[in-house]
Coordinates of C-alpha atoms in Angstrom, one line a residue:
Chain A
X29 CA 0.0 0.0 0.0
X30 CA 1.1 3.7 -0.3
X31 CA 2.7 5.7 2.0
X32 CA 0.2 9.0 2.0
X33 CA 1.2 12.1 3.3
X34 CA -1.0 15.2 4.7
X35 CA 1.0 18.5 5.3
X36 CA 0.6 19.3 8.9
X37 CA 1.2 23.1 9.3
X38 CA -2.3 24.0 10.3
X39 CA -6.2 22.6 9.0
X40 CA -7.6 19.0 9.4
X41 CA -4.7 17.0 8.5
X42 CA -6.2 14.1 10.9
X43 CA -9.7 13.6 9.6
X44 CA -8.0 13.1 6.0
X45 CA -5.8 10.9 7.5
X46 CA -8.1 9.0 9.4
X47 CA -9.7 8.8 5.9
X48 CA -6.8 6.9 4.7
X49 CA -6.3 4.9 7.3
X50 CA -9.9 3.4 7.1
X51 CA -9.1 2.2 3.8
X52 CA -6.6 0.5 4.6
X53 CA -3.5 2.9 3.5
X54 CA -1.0 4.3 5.9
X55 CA -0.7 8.0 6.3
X56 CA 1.4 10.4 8.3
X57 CA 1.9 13.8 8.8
X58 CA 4.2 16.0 7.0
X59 CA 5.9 19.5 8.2
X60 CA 9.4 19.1 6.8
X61 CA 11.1 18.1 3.5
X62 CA 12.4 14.9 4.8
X63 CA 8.8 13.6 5.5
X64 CA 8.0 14.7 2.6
X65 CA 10.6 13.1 0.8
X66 CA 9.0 9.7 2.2
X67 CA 5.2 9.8 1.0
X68 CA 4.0 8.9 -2.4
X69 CA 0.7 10.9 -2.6
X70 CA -0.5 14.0 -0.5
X71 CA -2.6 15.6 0.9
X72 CA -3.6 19.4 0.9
X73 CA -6.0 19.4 4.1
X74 CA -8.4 22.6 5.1
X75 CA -7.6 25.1 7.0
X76 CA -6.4 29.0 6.4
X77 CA -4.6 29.4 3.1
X78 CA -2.4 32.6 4.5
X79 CA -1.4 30.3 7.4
X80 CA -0.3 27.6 5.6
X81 CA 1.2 29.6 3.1
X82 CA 3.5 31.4 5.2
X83 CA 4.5 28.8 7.1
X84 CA 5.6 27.0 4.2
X85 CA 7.5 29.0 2.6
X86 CA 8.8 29.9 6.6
X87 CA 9.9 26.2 6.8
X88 CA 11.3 26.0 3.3
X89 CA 8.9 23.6 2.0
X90 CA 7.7 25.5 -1.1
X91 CA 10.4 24.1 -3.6
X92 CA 10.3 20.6 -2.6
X93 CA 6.7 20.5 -2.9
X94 CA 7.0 21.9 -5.9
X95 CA 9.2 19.6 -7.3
X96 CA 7.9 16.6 -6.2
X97 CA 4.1 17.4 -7.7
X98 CA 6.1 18.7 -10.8
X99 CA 7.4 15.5 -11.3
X100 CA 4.0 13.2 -11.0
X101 CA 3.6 13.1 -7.0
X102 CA -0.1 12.7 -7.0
X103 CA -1.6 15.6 -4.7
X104 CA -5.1 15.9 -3.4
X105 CA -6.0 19.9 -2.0
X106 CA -9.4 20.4 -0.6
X107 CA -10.6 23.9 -0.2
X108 CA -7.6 26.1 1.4
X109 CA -5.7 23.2 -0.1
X110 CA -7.2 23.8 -3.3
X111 CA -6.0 27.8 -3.3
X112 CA -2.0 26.3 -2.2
X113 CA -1.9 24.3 -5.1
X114 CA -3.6 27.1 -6.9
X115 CA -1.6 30.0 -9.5
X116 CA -3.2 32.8 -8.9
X117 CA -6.2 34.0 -6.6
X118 CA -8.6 37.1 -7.4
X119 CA -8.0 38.9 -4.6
X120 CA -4.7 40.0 -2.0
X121 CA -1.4 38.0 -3.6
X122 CA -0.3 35.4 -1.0
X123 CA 2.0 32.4 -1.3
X124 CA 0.7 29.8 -3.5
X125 CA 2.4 26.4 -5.3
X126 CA 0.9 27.0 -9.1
X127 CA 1.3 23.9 -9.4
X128 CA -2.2 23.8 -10.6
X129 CA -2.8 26.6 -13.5
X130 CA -6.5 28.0 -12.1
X131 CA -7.2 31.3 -10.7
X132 CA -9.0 31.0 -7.7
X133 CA -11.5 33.2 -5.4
X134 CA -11.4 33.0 -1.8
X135 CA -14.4 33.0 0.1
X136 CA -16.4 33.0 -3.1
X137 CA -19.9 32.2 -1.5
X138 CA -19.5 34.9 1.4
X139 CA -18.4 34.7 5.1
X140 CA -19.4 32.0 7.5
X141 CA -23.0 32.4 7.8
X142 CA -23.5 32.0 4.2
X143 CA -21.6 28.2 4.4
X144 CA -23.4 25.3 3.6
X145 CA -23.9 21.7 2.8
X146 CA -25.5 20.6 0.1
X147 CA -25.3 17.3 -2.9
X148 CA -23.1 17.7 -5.4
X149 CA -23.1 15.8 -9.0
X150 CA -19.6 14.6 -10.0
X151 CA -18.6 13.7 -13.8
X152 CA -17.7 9.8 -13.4
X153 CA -19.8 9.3 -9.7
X154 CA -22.3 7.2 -10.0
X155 CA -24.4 9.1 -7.1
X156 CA -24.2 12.8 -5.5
X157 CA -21.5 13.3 -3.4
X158 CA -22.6 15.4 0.0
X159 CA -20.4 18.5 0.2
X160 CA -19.9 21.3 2.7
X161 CA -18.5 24.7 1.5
X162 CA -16.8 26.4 4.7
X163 CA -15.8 29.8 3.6
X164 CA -15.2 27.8 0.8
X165 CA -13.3 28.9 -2.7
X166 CA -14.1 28.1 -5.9
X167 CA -12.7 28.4 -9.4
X168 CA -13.0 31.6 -11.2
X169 CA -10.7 30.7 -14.6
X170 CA -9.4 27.2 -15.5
X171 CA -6.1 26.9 -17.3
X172 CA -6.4 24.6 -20.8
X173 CA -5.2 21.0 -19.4
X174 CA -7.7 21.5 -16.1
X175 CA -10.8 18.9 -16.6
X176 CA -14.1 20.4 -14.3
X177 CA -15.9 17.2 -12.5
X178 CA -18.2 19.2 -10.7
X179 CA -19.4 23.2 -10.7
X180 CA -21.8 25.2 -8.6
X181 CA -24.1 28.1 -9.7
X182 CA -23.6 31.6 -8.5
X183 CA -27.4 32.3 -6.9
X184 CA -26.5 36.2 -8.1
X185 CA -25.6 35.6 -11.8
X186 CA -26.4 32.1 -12.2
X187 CA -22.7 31.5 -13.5
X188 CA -21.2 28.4 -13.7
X189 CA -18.0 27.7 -11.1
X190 CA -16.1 24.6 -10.9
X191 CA -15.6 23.4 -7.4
X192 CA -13.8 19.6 -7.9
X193 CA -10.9 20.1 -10.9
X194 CA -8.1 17.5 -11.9
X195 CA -5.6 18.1 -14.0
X196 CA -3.0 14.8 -14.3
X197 CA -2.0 14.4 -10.7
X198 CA -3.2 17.2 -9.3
X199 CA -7.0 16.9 -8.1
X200 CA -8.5 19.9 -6.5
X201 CA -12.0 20.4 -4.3
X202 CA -13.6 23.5 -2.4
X203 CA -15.4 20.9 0.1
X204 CA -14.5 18.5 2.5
X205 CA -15.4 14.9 2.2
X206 CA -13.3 14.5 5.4
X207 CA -16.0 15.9 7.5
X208 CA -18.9 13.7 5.9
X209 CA -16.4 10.6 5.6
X210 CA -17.2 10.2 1.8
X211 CA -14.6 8.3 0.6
X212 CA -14.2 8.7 -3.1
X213 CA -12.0 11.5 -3.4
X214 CA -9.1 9.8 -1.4
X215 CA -10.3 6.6 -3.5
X216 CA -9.4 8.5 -7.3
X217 CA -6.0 10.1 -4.8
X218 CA -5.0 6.6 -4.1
X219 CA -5.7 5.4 -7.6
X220 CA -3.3 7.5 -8.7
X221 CA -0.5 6.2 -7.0
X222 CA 1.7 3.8 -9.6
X223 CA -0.8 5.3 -12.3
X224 CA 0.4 8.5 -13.1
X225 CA 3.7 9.0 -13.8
X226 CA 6.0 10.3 -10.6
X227 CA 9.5 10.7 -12.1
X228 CA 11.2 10.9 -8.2
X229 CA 9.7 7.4 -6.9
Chain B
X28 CA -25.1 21.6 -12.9
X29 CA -26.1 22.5 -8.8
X30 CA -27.1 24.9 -7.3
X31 CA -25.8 26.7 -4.0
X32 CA -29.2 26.2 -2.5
X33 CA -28.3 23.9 0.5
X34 CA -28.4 24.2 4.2
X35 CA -26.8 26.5 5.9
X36 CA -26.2 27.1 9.5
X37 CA -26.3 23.1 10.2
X38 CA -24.3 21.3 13.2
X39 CA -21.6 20.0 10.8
X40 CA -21.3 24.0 8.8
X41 CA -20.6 25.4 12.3
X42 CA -18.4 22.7 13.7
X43 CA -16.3 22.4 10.5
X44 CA -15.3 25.9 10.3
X45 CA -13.4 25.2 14.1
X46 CA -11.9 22.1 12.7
X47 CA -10.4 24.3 9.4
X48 CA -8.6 26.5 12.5
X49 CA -6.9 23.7 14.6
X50 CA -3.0 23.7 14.5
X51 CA -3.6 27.3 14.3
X52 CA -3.5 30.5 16.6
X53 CA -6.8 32.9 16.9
X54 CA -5.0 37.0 18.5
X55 CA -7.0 39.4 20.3
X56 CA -6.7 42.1 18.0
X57 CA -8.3 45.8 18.9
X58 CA -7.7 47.4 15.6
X59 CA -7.4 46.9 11.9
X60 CA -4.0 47.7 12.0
X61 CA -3.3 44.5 14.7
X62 CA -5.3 42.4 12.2
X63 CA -3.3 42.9 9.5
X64 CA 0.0 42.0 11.2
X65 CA -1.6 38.9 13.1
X66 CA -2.5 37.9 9.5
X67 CA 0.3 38.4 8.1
X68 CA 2.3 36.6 11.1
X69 CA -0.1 33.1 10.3
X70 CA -3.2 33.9 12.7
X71 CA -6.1 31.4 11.5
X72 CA -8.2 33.9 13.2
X73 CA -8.8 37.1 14.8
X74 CA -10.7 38.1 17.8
X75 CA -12.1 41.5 17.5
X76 CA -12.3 43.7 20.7
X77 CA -12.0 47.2 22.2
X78 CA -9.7 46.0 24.8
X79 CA -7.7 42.8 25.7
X80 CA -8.4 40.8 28.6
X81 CA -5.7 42.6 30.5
X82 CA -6.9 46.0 29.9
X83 CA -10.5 45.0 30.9
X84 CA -9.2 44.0 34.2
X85 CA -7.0 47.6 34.5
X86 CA -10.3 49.4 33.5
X87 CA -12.8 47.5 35.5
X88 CA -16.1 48.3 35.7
X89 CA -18.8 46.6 33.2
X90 CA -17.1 45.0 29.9
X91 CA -19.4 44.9 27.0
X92 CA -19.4 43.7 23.3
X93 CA -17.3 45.8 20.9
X94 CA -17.9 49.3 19.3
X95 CA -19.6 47.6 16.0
X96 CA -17.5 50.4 14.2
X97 CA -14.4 48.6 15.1
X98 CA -15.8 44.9 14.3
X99 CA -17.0 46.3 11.2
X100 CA -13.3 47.7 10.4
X101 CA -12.1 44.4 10.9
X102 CA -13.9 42.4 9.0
X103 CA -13.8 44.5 6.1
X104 CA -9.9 44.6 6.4
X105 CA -8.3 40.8 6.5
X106 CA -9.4 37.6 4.8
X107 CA -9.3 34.9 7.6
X108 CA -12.0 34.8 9.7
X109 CA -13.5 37.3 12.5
X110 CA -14.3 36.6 15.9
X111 CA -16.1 38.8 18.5
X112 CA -16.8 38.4 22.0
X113 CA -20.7 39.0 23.7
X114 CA -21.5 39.1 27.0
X115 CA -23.1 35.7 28.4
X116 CA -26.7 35.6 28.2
X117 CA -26.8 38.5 26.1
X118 CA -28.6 37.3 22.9
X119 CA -29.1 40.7 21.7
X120 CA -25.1 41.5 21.1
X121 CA -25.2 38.1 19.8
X122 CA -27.6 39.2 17.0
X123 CA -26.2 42.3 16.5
X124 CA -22.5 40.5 16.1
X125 CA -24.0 38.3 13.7
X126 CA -25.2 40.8 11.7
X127 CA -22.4 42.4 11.3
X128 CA -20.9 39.4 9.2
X129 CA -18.8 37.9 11.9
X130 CA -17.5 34.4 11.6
X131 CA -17.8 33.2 15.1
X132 CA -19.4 34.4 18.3
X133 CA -17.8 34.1 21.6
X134 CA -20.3 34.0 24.1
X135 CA -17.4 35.1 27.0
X136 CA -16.7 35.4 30.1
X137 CA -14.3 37.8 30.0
X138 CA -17.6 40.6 29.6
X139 CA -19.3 41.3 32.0
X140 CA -22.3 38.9 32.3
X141 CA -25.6 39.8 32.0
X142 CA -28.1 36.6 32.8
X143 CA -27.6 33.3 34.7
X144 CA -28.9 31.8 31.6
X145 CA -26.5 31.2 28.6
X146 CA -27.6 32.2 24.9
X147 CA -29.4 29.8 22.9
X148 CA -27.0 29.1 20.2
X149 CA -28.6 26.9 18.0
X150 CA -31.1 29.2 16.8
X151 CA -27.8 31.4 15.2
X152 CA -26.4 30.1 11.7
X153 CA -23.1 32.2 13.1
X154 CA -21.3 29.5 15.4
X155 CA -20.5 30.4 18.9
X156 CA -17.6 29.0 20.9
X157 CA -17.4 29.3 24.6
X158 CA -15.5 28.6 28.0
X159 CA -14.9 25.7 30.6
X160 CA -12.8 24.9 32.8
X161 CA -14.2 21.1 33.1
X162 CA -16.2 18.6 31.4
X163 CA -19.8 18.9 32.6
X164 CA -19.4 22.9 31.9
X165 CA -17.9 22.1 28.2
X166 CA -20.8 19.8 27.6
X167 CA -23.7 22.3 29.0
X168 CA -22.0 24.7 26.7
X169 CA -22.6 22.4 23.2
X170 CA -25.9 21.0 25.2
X171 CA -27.3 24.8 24.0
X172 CA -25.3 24.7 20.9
X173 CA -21.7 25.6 21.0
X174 CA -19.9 24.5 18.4
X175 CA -16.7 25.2 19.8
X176 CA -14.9 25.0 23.1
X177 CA -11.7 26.7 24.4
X178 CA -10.7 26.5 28.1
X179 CA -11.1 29.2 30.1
X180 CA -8.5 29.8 31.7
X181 CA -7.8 32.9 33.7
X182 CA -8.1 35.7 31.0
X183 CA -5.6 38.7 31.3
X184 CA -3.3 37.5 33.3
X185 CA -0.3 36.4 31.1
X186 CA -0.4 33.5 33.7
X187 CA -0.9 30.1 31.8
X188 CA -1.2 27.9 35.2
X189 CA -5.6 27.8 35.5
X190 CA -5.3 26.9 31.2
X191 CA -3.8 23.9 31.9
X192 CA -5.7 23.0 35.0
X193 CA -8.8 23.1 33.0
X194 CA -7.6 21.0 30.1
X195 CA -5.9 18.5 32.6
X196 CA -9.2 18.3 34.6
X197 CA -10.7 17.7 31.2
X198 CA -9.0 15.0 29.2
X199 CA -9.3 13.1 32.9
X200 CA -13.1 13.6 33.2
X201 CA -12.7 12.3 29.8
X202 CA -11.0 9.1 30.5
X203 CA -13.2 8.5 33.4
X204 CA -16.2 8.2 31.0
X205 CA -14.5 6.0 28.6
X206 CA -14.2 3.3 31.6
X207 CA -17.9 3.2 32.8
X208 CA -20.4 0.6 31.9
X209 CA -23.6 1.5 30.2
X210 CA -25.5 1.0 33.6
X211 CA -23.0 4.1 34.7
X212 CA -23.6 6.7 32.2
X213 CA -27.0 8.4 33.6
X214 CA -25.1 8.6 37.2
X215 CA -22.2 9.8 35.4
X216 CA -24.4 12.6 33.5
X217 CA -26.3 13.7 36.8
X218 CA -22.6 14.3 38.5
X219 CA -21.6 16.1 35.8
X220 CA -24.4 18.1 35.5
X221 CA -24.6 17.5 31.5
X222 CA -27.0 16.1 28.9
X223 CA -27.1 12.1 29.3
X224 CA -26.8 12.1 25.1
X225 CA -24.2 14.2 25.0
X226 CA -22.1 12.2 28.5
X227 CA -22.9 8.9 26.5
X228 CA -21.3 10.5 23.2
X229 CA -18.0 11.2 25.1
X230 CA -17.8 7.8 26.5
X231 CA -18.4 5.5 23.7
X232 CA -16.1 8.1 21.5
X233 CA -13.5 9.2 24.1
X234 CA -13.3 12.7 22.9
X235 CA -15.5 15.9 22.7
X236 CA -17.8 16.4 19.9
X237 CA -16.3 19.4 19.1
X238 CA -13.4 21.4 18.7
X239 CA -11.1 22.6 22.0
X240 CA -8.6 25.2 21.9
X241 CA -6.6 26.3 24.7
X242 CA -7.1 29.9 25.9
X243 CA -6.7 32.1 29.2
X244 CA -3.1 33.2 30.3
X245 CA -0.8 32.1 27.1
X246 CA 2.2 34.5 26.5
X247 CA 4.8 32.7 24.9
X248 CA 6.1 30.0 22.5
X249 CA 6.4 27.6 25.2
X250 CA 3.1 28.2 27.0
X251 CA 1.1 27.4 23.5
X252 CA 3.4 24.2 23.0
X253 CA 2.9 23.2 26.3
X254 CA -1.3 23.4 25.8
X255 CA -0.6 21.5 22.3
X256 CA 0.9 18.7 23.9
X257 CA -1.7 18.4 26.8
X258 CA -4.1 18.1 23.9
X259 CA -5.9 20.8 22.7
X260 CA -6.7 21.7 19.1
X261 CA -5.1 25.2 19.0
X262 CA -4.4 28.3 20.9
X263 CA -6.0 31.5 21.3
X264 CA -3.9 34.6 22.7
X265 CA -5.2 37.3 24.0
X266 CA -3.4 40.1 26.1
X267 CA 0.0 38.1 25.2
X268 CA 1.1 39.3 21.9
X269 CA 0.1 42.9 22.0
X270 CA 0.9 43.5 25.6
X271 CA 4.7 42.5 24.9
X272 CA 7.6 44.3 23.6
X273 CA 7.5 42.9 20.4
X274 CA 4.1 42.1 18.8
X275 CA 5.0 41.0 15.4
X276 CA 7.8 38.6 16.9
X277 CA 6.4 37.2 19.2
X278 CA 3.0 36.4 17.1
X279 CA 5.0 34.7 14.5
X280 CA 6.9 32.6 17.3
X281 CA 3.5 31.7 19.3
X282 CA 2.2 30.3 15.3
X283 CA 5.1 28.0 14.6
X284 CA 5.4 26.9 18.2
X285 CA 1.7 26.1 17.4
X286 CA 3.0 23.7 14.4
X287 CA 5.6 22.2 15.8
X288 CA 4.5 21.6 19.1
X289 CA 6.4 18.4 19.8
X290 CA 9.6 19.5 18.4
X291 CA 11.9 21.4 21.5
X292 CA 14.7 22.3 19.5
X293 CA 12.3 24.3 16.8
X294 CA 10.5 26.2 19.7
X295 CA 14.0 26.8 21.5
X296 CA 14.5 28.3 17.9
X297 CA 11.8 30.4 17.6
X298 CA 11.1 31.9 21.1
X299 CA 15.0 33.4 21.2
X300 CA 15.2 37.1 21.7
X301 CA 11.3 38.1 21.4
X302 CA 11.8 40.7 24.1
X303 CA 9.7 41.0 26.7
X304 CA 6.4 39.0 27.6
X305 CA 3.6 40.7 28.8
X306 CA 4.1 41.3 32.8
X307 CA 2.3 38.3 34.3
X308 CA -0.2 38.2 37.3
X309 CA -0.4 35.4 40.2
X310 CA -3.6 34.0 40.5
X311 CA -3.4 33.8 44.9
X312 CA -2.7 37.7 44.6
X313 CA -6.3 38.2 42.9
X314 CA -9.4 38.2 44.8
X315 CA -12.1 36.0 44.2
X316 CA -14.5 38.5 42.8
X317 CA -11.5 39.5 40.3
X318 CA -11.5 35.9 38.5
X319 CA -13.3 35.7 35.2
X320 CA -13.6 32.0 35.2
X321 CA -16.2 31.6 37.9
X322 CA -18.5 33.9 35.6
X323 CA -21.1 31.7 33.8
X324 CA -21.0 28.0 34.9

C-alpha cells in the first residue's frame, strides 16, 4: 500500500488521515522536506490558506513540494488546499504552489453564515457526493489541461464555477469529504498512485 | 449543474469551520492595523475587541461587546475569519454581532455577564464557541449549541497555570467516562451536570464532539506548546502578543510553536530574543470577585 502524506502546518490534516487509514493505506503527517521526501501521494487538508502559506515558505517547503508534484507526485488539495496548489487567486497576492494553473477566489460564496452543505453531481460518480462549502473557494478561470468534475451556480448571476478540478496528478476540491467521511476523493487520490507517472519514486 | 441552494447554519457547517482553524492560533486584536500583522504573522483567526483581557481588568467596571465600528473595520480589512466576544446571556449583542458578518461568536466570560442563563446558540447560523474549565461545563456549553470550546482559563493575566488545570481536569473527566459501563452513564451525566446524550457520546467516543482550543493566560512560544501537547486543538492569545515588547515577533513565534508543538529544539529556535512578555499576574494575589472563570458556569 502507499505511504500517504498530509501536510501538517495547520487545518484538518487528521480527519483526512483518518480517511486513509480506514481504507486501509497508511498515512502520516508532513511538516518538513524529509517527511515529505517519504510519502507517495498528498494531501492538501483545510484550513487557512495565509497560514499555511507562510509557514511553508517559513519552513522551506515551497520548492520541494513543488518539485515533487512537478514531477508526477499525485496531490489531493481540498478547499484552502485547493488555493496552495492554486496559480493565482482574485484577490490579495499570497504564497501559492501554481502547481495547478487555475485562478481562484477565496471565500467566493461569502463569510461563515453563508456556508453550507448541500449534494453535489460529480462527472464519473455514479451518485451525489454530499459536500460542505466552509468559507469555501471556488474556481474563477481554468487553465487549458484543467478537466471540471463538478461546478456550482452563483445564486446572483447564475454563472457556472467549478468546485472539484483534476488536471493529471493534481485533483483539487472547495469541500471536505473528510467531515462527511465520503470516501471517493481519497479513493481517485490513491488510484493515482503507480498510475500517473511520478518521475522521483 | 447544482445549485448553492443547501443548508446553511447546520451542526456539521458550524463545527467544520473550528476544525479548518486547529493547529492554528486565533490573536486578540483591537484594531485593523493589529489584524493585519496577526495575519500576516499566520493567525487562522482574529478576535475582534476594544480592549484585551488585561486592559479589561485595568479598567474595570462593566465589559461589553465591541464598538460595532471597530468589528466592522475588521472584518472588512483581512481575509481569515473574524471573531467577537458578547456578553453571556446577552442574545441581543449576539444578534447584533451576527449581523455584522462575523464568523464566530464568543459567548465570554471575560464581559461582564448579564443573565444566569446562557444564549441559545442553535437558533444562530453564526457559530458560537465558549468557556470551561471542566467537562460537565464544556458539555452544558454544546448541550445549547456551542460549536466550539476553548478552556477558560484565567483571561488577562499572562499566567498560563488555570489553562492547563482546566484541560488537565478535562481530558481526565474524559478518561473516566471512557471506563464506565452503560448501567453508569446516567449517574455519570447527573454528577456532571450535563446532557445524558451528549455524557454517552463522550464515552463511547472518548473525545468531545467538538473542537477545544486552549485559551486564558498564554504569553509565549512555550506556553502554546505546552497546551498542544496536553491536547488541545489550537491556541488563542489574547493580552500576550500585543501586551509584549515585540508584537510581530512574538505572534509569528506563538504560530510555529503552534506547528511544531512536539519538536523542543524548533521552539528553542523560535522563542530566542522576542523581548519582553507581557508582565504576568499570580492568581493567589487576585481576589475572588476579580477571576473571570467563575463567571457563567
Amino acid at each position: 500500500m502507499p505511504l500517504v502524506g498530509a501536510l501538517a502546518l495547520q487545518g484538518d490534516f487528521r480527519e483526512h488521515l483518518t480517511m486513509i487509514s480506514d481504507l486501509g493505506a497508511e498515512g502520516v503527517e508532513v511538516r518538513t522536506p524529509e517527511e515529505l521526501a517519504d510519502v507517495d501521494c498528498l494531501i492538501v487538508p483545510g484550513g487557512e490558506s495565509t497560514a499555511i502559506g507562510r509557514l511553508a515558505t517559513r519552513y522551506g517547503m515551497m520548492d520541494p513540494l513543488r518539485q515533487r508534484i512537478r514531477a508526477g507526485m499525485p496531490v489531493l488539495g481540498t478547499c484552502a488546499g485547493m488555493i496552495f496548489l492554486g496559480s493565482s487567486t482574485t484577490g490579495r497576492a499570497q504564497p501559492q504552489l501554481g502547481v495547478l494553473d487555475v485562478v481562484v477566489e477565496r471565500n467566493a460564496f461569502g463569510r461563515q453564515q453563508e456556508s453550507f452543505e448541500a449534494y453535489l453531481d460529480v462527472k464519473g460518480f455514479d451518485r451525489p457526493m454530499p459536500a460542505v462549502f466552509i468559507r469555501a473557494p471556488w474556481i474563477e478561470k481554468v487553465g487549458e489541461d484543467v478537466d471540471v468534475m463538478a461546478t456550482v451556480s452563483d445564486p446572483t448571476s447564475g454563472r457556472e464555477f467549478p468546485v472539484f478540478v483534476r488536471s493529471g496528478n493534481v485533483i483539487a476540491i472547495s469541500f471536505h469529504p473528510e467531515l462527511t467521511r465520503d470516501a471517493r476523493v481519497h479513493e481517485l487520490l490513491l488510484s493515482l498512485v503507480g498510475s500517473v507517472n511520478d518521475e522521483e519514486r | 449543474m447544482n445549485t448553492p441552494a443547501g443548508q446553511k447554519g447546520t451542526d456539521t457547517v458550524k463545527r467544520g469551520l473550528a476544525e479548518m482553524l486547529k493547529g492554528g492560533v486565533i490573536m486578540d486584536v483591537v484594531n485593523v492595523e493589529q489584524a493585519k500583522l496577526a495575519e500576516a504573522a499566520g493567525a487562522v483567526a482574529v478576535m475582534a475587541l476594544e480592549r484585551v483581557p488585561a486592559d479589561i481588568r485595568a479598567v474595570g467596571g462593566v465589559a461589553r461587546m465591541a464598538d460595532p465600528s471597530i468589528v466592522g473595520s475588521i472584518v472588512a480589512a483581512v481575509e481569515i475569519p473574524v471573531m467577537a466576544k458578547s456578553r453571556i446571556g446577552h442574545f441581543v449583542e449576539a444578534q447584533i454581532l451576527a449581523s455584522l458578518g462575523v464568523d464566530y461568536i464568543d459567548e465570554s466570560e471575560v464581559l461582564s455577564p448579564v443573565d444566569e442563563f446562557h444564549i441559545d446558540k442553535w437558533s444562530y447560523d453564526v457559530p458560537f464557541v465558549c468557556g470551561a474549565k471542566d467537562l460537565g461545563e464544556a458539555l452544558r456549553r454544546i448541550g445549547e449549541g456551542a460549536a466550539m470550546i476553548r478552556t477558560k482559563g484565567e483571561p488577562g493575566t499572562g499566567n498560563v497555570v488555570e489553562a492547563v488545570r482546566h484541560m488537565r481536569t478535562m481530558t481526565s473527566q474524559i478518561r473516566s467516562l471512557t471506563l464506565l459501563g452503560a448501567d453508569e452513564i446516567m449517574s455519570a451525566a447527573k454528577d456532571l451536570a450535563a446532557p445524558y446524550a451528549l455524557v454517552k457520546e463522550v464515552a463511547e467516543t472518548g473525545k468531545l464532539p467538538v473542537v477545544n482550543f486552549a485559551a486564558g493566560g498564554i504569553a509565549t512560544p512555550a506556553d502554546a506548546a505546552l497546551m498542544m501537547q496536553l491536547g488541545c486543538d489550537g491556541i488563542f492569545v489574547g493580552s500576550g502578543i500585543f501586551k509584549s515588547g515585540d508584537p510581530d515577533a512574538r505572534a509569528r513565534a506563538i504560530v510555529e510553536a503552534t506547528t511544531f508543538y512536539k519538536d523542543a529544539e524548533k521552539i528553542a529556535k523560535v522563542s530566542r530574543n522576542l523581548g519582553e512578555a507581557m508582565v504576568g499576574l499570580n492568581i493567589d494575589t487576585l481576589s475572588p470577585d476579580e477571576l473571570m472563570q467563575h463567571r457563567g458556569l
